[in-house]
Amino acid sequence: MNRETLHAPERRERIDSISFGLYIPQKTLTNREIESWHIRTPGGNLLTAGDILKRTGVERRHVATKSETVEQMALIALEEAMKKKRNAGLIIATTSYPDRNLSQSLVNAKNYFPLLNIDIYAACSGFTRGLSFIKAHEMDFMGHSVLIVASEKYSDKVFDLRKGAESDPSLAQTIFSDGAVAIHFVYGKDLRILSAKNQRLPSELAGSIRMPIDRSRMKPIYIEEPVPQSQSGKFEQDGRTVYRAVIDNVPRLIRETIKAARLREGDIKLVIPHQGSGHIVEGLQDRLPNLNVFRDVSDGNFSSASIPKALYKAREEGLIHRGDKVVLAGFGAGLFASVVVVEFH
């Protein structure tokens, strides 16, 4: 073996066998536009573009038009992910606000015949809650193709700050984006879930996020992680309480999930958390100093679509390869957290 061989760089294979599809609305709402509304915060200060960026890490958010429905965005993302695929054995659809049986709508639109199609209502934890379901039944899905579609539309569920910030001290309109992400893989061949943990955070904190959810629109078969009902008909949040709950609980849950996979922190290539805000991602990184926490918040918080969107970005940036082990950590409304450790094959 010569010196050149000894020092040759490691060749890493991309995880190209996993297919992604994204649908991001073209319409954007920038920080400068929000600044032009001359909004005064509850403290009496004018809200500037710089304030928003510092507070949230968000530069712009994507806003769906009336015709860009949750179902339409999901279908476009699905079609991109399934360009070269004929069908999926398991179809999981996750969204925060039930309107109709989304997974069945996708099955009907594409004339698919999966072994199972299921809807998940777990807000920002929806994607990882779906993966934890697969882990719990993995022998049933081993070797089968899996399609997960996360589609979210929050822009019509948050308070319009042009009517005054006093209606929503959390300023949720500065955070959330609309869009859909689909991911297709063969379970056990392209990736495998090594461990999964679901946990409801302290019950006294559950009311720190309230959402206008119409449960009569939930159709079987579905999984729900209940969220308190808002009385205003809009998304309501106590941001400080949510931040504290996440920072005090999720790092421990991440470490427990890594240990459950019989791994050490040094075995983990990347942690991809729900991209709730730059503040939360930075807080997680501070409390997980031995792990590399991925950040993808400049386009806003896509709720259950944020983790698959960040996973796609990490792959495109060459940060994830075959053989890598990655932690995916969902958390949010409920207050509920779902963490999985995934190995890419």
C-alpha positions as MATLAB code, in Angstrom:
seq = 'MNRETLHAPERRERIDSISFGLYIPQKTLTNREIESWHIRTPGGNLLTAGDILKRTGVERRHVATKSETVEQMALIALEEAMKKKRNAGLIIATTSYPDRNLSQSLVNAKNYFPLLNIDIYAACSGFTRGLSFIKAHEMDFMGHSVLIVASEKYSDKVFDLRKGAESDPSLAQTIFSDGAVAIHFVYGKDLRILSAKNQRLPSELAGSIRMPIDRSRMKPIYIEEPVPQSQSGKFEQDGRTVYRAVIDNVPRLIRETIKAARLREGDIKLVIPHQGSGHIVEGLQDRLPNLNVFRDVSDGNFSSASIPKALYKAREEGLIHRGDKVVLAGFGAGLFASVVVVEFH';
ca = [
       0.000    0.000    0.000;
       1.605    3.272   -1.083;
       1.506    6.655    0.653;
      -1.143    7.992   -1.732;
      -3.459    5.121   -0.838;
      -2.888    5.658    2.870;
      -3.903    9.299    2.625;
      -6.654    9.046    0.016;
      -9.796   10.896    1.109;
     -12.725    8.777    2.234;
     -15.308    8.353   -0.498;
     -18.802    8.824    0.863;
     -21.917    7.804   -1.061;
     -24.891   10.159   -1.139;
     -28.265    8.828   -0.034;
     -29.703    9.271   -3.510;
     -31.895    6.178   -3.262;
     -34.157    8.243   -1.014;
     -36.429   10.491   -3.094;
     -37.696   13.893   -1.988;
     -40.389   16.144   -3.349;
     -40.932   19.743   -2.264;
     -43.656   22.254   -2.932;
     -42.929   25.742   -1.614;
     -45.382   28.545   -2.556;
     -43.861   31.360   -4.616;
     -45.516   34.140   -2.660;
     -43.349   35.383    0.201;
     -43.761   37.702    3.136;
     -40.447   39.368    3.957;
     -39.290   41.052    7.131;
     -39.158   44.384    5.294;
     -42.801   44.047    4.322;
     -43.816   43.331    7.901;
     -41.765   46.321    9.051;
     -43.735   48.502    6.613;
     -46.906   47.688    8.553;
     -45.599   49.846   11.435;
     -46.560   47.314   14.075;
     -45.993   48.120   17.718;
     -45.059   45.201   19.933;
     -46.834   44.682   23.283;
     -43.890   46.585   24.803;
     -44.688   49.613   22.631;
     -41.709   49.392   20.255;
     -41.967   49.444   16.470;
     -41.273   46.018   15.004;
     -38.358   46.252   12.545;
     -36.974   43.767   10.039;
     -33.834   43.497   12.156;
     -35.879   42.757   15.262;
     -37.695   39.928   13.507;
     -34.477   38.368   12.217;
     -32.822   38.586   15.622;
     -35.864   37.197   17.415;
     -36.740   34.353   15.046;
     -33.906   33.769   12.559;
     -36.542   34.011    9.804;
     -35.818   36.195    6.754;
     -38.950   35.371    4.754;
     -41.922   33.093    5.029;
     -43.848   31.396    2.192;
     -47.568   32.073    1.960;
     -49.968   29.810    0.091;
     -52.734   31.352   -1.974;
     -56.340   30.284   -1.511;
     -55.986   27.789   -4.367;
     -52.814   26.277   -2.884;
     -54.560   23.924   -0.516;
     -52.952   21.413    1.827;
     -54.073   18.621   -0.497;
     -52.796   20.312   -3.669;
     -49.385   21.065   -2.164;
     -49.137   17.504   -0.844;
     -49.991   16.020   -4.236;
     -47.361   18.075   -6.075;
     -44.693   17.113   -3.528;
     -45.763   13.462   -3.809;
     -45.509   13.496   -7.602;
     -41.967   14.845   -7.451;
     -40.886   12.240   -4.907;
     -42.507    9.403   -6.869;
     -41.339   10.291  -10.391;
     -39.683    6.921  -10.932;
     -41.770    4.901   -8.479;
     -44.974    3.025   -9.126;
     -46.482    2.720   -5.671;
     -45.843    2.760   -1.935;
     -46.662    0.034    0.564;
     -47.222    2.506    3.392;
     -48.457    6.065    2.933;
     -48.362    8.474    5.865;
     -49.793   11.980    5.559;
     -49.149   14.486    8.316;
     -50.746   17.898    8.702;
     -51.710   20.123   11.615;
     -55.237   21.088   10.580;
     -57.506   18.248    9.415;
     -59.733   19.092    6.493;
     -60.356   15.708    4.964;
     -58.648   12.329    4.922;
     -55.429   13.561    3.298;
     -53.744   10.176    2.913;
     -56.836    8.685    1.256;
     -57.067   11.692   -1.060;
     -53.493   11.049   -2.197;
     -54.197    7.335   -2.641;
     -57.269    8.082   -4.756;
     -55.533   10.741   -6.849;
     -52.664    8.422   -7.785;
     -54.660    5.178   -7.903;
     -52.373    3.617   -5.321;
     -53.133    0.431   -3.376;
     -50.942    0.560   -0.269;
     -50.908   -1.966    2.555;
     -51.887    0.914    4.830;
     -52.493    4.625    4.561;
     -52.690    6.664    7.722;
     -53.088   10.315    8.735;
     -51.153   11.806   11.637;
     -52.222   14.900   13.551;
     -49.339   15.762   15.849;
     -48.562   19.322   14.672;
     -44.803   19.975   14.538;
     -44.014   16.416   15.704;
     -45.992   14.803   12.885;
     -43.091   13.623   10.720;
     -41.130   11.958   13.517;
     -44.368   10.600   15.020;
     -44.856    8.832   11.702;
     -41.353    7.372   11.860;
     -41.923    6.192   15.427;
     -45.066    4.392   14.192;
     -42.948    2.591   11.591;
     -40.413    1.616   14.259;
     -43.161    0.188   16.466;
     -44.364   -2.010   13.570;
     -41.143   -2.349   11.631;
     -41.389   -6.051   10.825;
     -44.678   -5.338    9.056;
     -43.004   -2.732    6.829;
     -39.516   -4.203    6.424;
     -38.659   -4.267    2.730;
     -41.708   -2.215    1.769;
     -41.618    1.198    0.149;
     -42.778    4.044    2.362;
     -44.095    7.457    1.372;
     -44.436   10.197    3.978;
     -46.007   13.501    2.957;
     -46.045   16.499    5.306;
     -48.202   19.389    4.120;
     -48.919   22.499    6.167;
     -50.855   25.731    5.747;
     -50.602   28.067    8.719;
     -50.930   31.461    7.022;
     -54.722   31.487    7.377;
     -54.550   30.220   10.977;
     -52.367   32.965   12.494;
     -53.461   36.452   13.544;
     -52.937   39.152   10.906;
     -50.571   41.584   12.612;
     -51.815   44.435   10.450;
     -54.826   44.454   12.765;
     -52.570   45.050   15.781;
     -49.991   43.003   17.635;
     -52.025   43.116   20.839;
     -54.162   40.287   19.436;
     -51.130   37.981   19.278;
     -48.166   38.773   21.555;
     -46.323   35.727   20.160;
     -46.240   37.360   16.689;
     -46.782   33.950   15.074;
     -47.205   35.530   11.636;
     -43.486   36.347   11.694;
     -42.610   32.658   12.114;
     -44.753   30.250   10.098;
     -44.474   29.199    6.448;
     -46.692   27.103    4.182;
     -45.512   24.216    2.055;
     -45.236   20.455    1.596;
     -42.423   17.905    1.581;
     -42.606   14.245    0.547;
     -40.024   11.539    1.126;
     -39.975    8.047   -0.381;
     -37.723    5.172    0.711;
     -37.614    1.405    1.110;
     -37.604    0.594    4.792;
     -34.637   -1.527    5.836;
     -32.892   -0.970    2.505;
     -32.558    2.811    2.269;
     -32.864    3.607    5.941;
     -33.726    2.006    9.241;
     -34.961    3.515   12.490;
     -32.657    2.395   15.300;
     -34.689    3.795   18.173;
     -37.694    6.003   18.816;
     -39.104    7.741   21.861;
     -42.325    9.699   22.243;
     -42.955   11.832   25.284;
     -45.569   14.300   26.408;
     -43.911   17.215   28.156;
     -45.193   18.349   31.596;
     -48.991   18.412   31.464;
     -49.239   21.847   33.063;
     -47.507   23.277   29.976;
     -49.882   21.759   27.413;
     -51.961   24.914   27.114;
     -49.005   27.039   26.014;
     -49.993   26.254   22.412;
     -53.647   26.233   21.354;
     -54.865   25.536   17.834;
     -58.180   25.833   15.941;
     -58.559   22.138   15.160;
     -61.846   20.725   13.889;
     -61.709   17.122   15.110;
     -64.899   16.251   13.257;
     -62.799   16.313   10.088;
     -60.506   13.541   11.275;
     -61.288   10.329    9.418;
     -60.080    6.828   10.268;
     -57.389    5.599   10.239;
     -55.406    8.264   12.072;
     -53.054    8.977   14.965;
     -53.640   12.101   17.015;
     -51.514   13.731   19.688;
     -54.151   16.070   21.149;
     -53.625   19.830   21.194;
     -55.763   22.183   23.333;
     -58.423   24.009   21.355;
     -58.045   27.743   20.796;
     -61.087   29.890   21.472;
     -60.115   32.636   19.031;
     -60.171   30.473   15.909;
     -56.479   31.258   15.408;
     -53.122   29.781   16.471;
     -52.206   30.898   19.990;
     -48.816   30.471   21.648;
     -46.940   31.449   24.792;
     -43.523   31.521   23.137;
     -41.460   31.834   26.298;
     -43.106   28.830   27.933;
     -42.694   26.740   24.779;
     -39.012   27.657   24.524;
     -38.385   26.770   28.157;
     -40.268   23.471   27.853;
     -38.283   22.440   24.770;
     -34.882   23.442   26.151;
     -35.525   21.797   29.520;
     -36.792   18.491   28.117;
     -35.808   17.750   24.518;
     -31.994   17.531   24.949;
     -32.484   14.836   27.603;
     -34.903   12.968   25.336;
     -32.394   13.133   22.474;
     -29.683   11.636   24.681;
     -32.047    8.896   25.884;
     -32.978    8.007   22.295;
     -29.301    7.809   21.292;
     -28.624    5.533   24.265;
     -31.644    3.373   23.380;
     -30.033    2.832   19.951;
     -26.902    1.596   21.784;
     -24.918    4.466   20.397;
     -22.755    7.232   21.799;
     -23.064   10.895   20.941;
     -19.873   10.567   18.900;
     -21.657    8.092   16.611;
     -24.228   10.696   15.555;
     -23.459   12.646   12.386;
     -26.173   15.266   12.747;
     -29.151   16.285   14.848;
     -32.028   17.729   12.822;
     -34.636   19.222   15.143;
     -37.941   20.799   14.305;
     -37.014   24.234   12.982;
     -39.332   26.146   15.319;
     -37.131   29.247   15.375;
     -33.482   30.196   15.323;
     -33.695   30.835   19.059;
     -34.806   27.257   19.759;
     -32.209   25.694   17.443;
     -29.449   27.750   19.076;
     -30.720   26.775   22.533;
     -30.594   23.086   21.611;
     -27.059   23.446   20.253;
     -25.947   25.117   23.494;
     -27.305   22.181   25.499;
     -25.953   19.528   23.128;
     -22.318   20.709   22.822;
     -21.036   17.320   21.614;
     -23.547   17.098   18.790;
     -23.901   19.031   15.529;
     -27.387   20.580   15.415;
     -28.566   21.502   11.913;
     -30.225   24.880   11.288;
     -32.671   25.687    8.476;
     -34.924   28.500    9.695;
     -34.389   31.363    7.215;
     -37.554   30.395    5.271;
     -39.687   30.018    8.369;
     -41.260   27.293   10.466;
     -42.996   24.676    8.276;
     -44.397   22.736   11.240;
     -44.391   18.978   10.446;
     -42.731   19.667    7.075;
     -39.741   21.398    8.690;
     -37.732   18.255    9.528;
     -38.042   16.551    6.104;
     -37.258   19.917    4.466;
     -34.131   20.284    6.625;
     -33.192   16.651    5.927;
     -33.398   17.331    2.198;
     -31.245   20.442    2.568;
     -28.647   18.595    4.652;
     -28.408   15.922    1.964;
     -28.056   18.506   -0.804;
     -25.288   20.222    1.160;
     -23.398   16.912    1.342;
     -23.747   16.573    5.105;
     -25.388   13.126    5.122;
     -24.110    9.964    3.468;
     -24.687    6.229    3.556;
     -23.790    4.748    6.907;
     -24.494    7.977    8.803;
     -26.685    8.005   11.870;
     -28.892   11.057   12.325;
     -31.215   12.175   15.112;
     -34.546   13.688   14.040;
     -36.324   15.528   16.853;
     -39.892   16.755   16.566;
     -41.567   18.817   19.278;
     -44.251   21.415   19.699;
     -47.987   21.647   20.232;
     -49.296   19.249   22.775;
     -46.705   19.801   24.298;
     -45.428   16.621   22.692;
     -42.017   15.440   21.494;
     -41.064   12.557   19.210;
     -37.390   11.690   18.627;
     -35.907    9.010   16.365;
     -32.403    7.851   15.455;
     -32.154    6.931   11.772;
     -29.346    5.100    9.965;
     -28.986    5.623    6.215;
     -28.003    2.555    4.176;
];
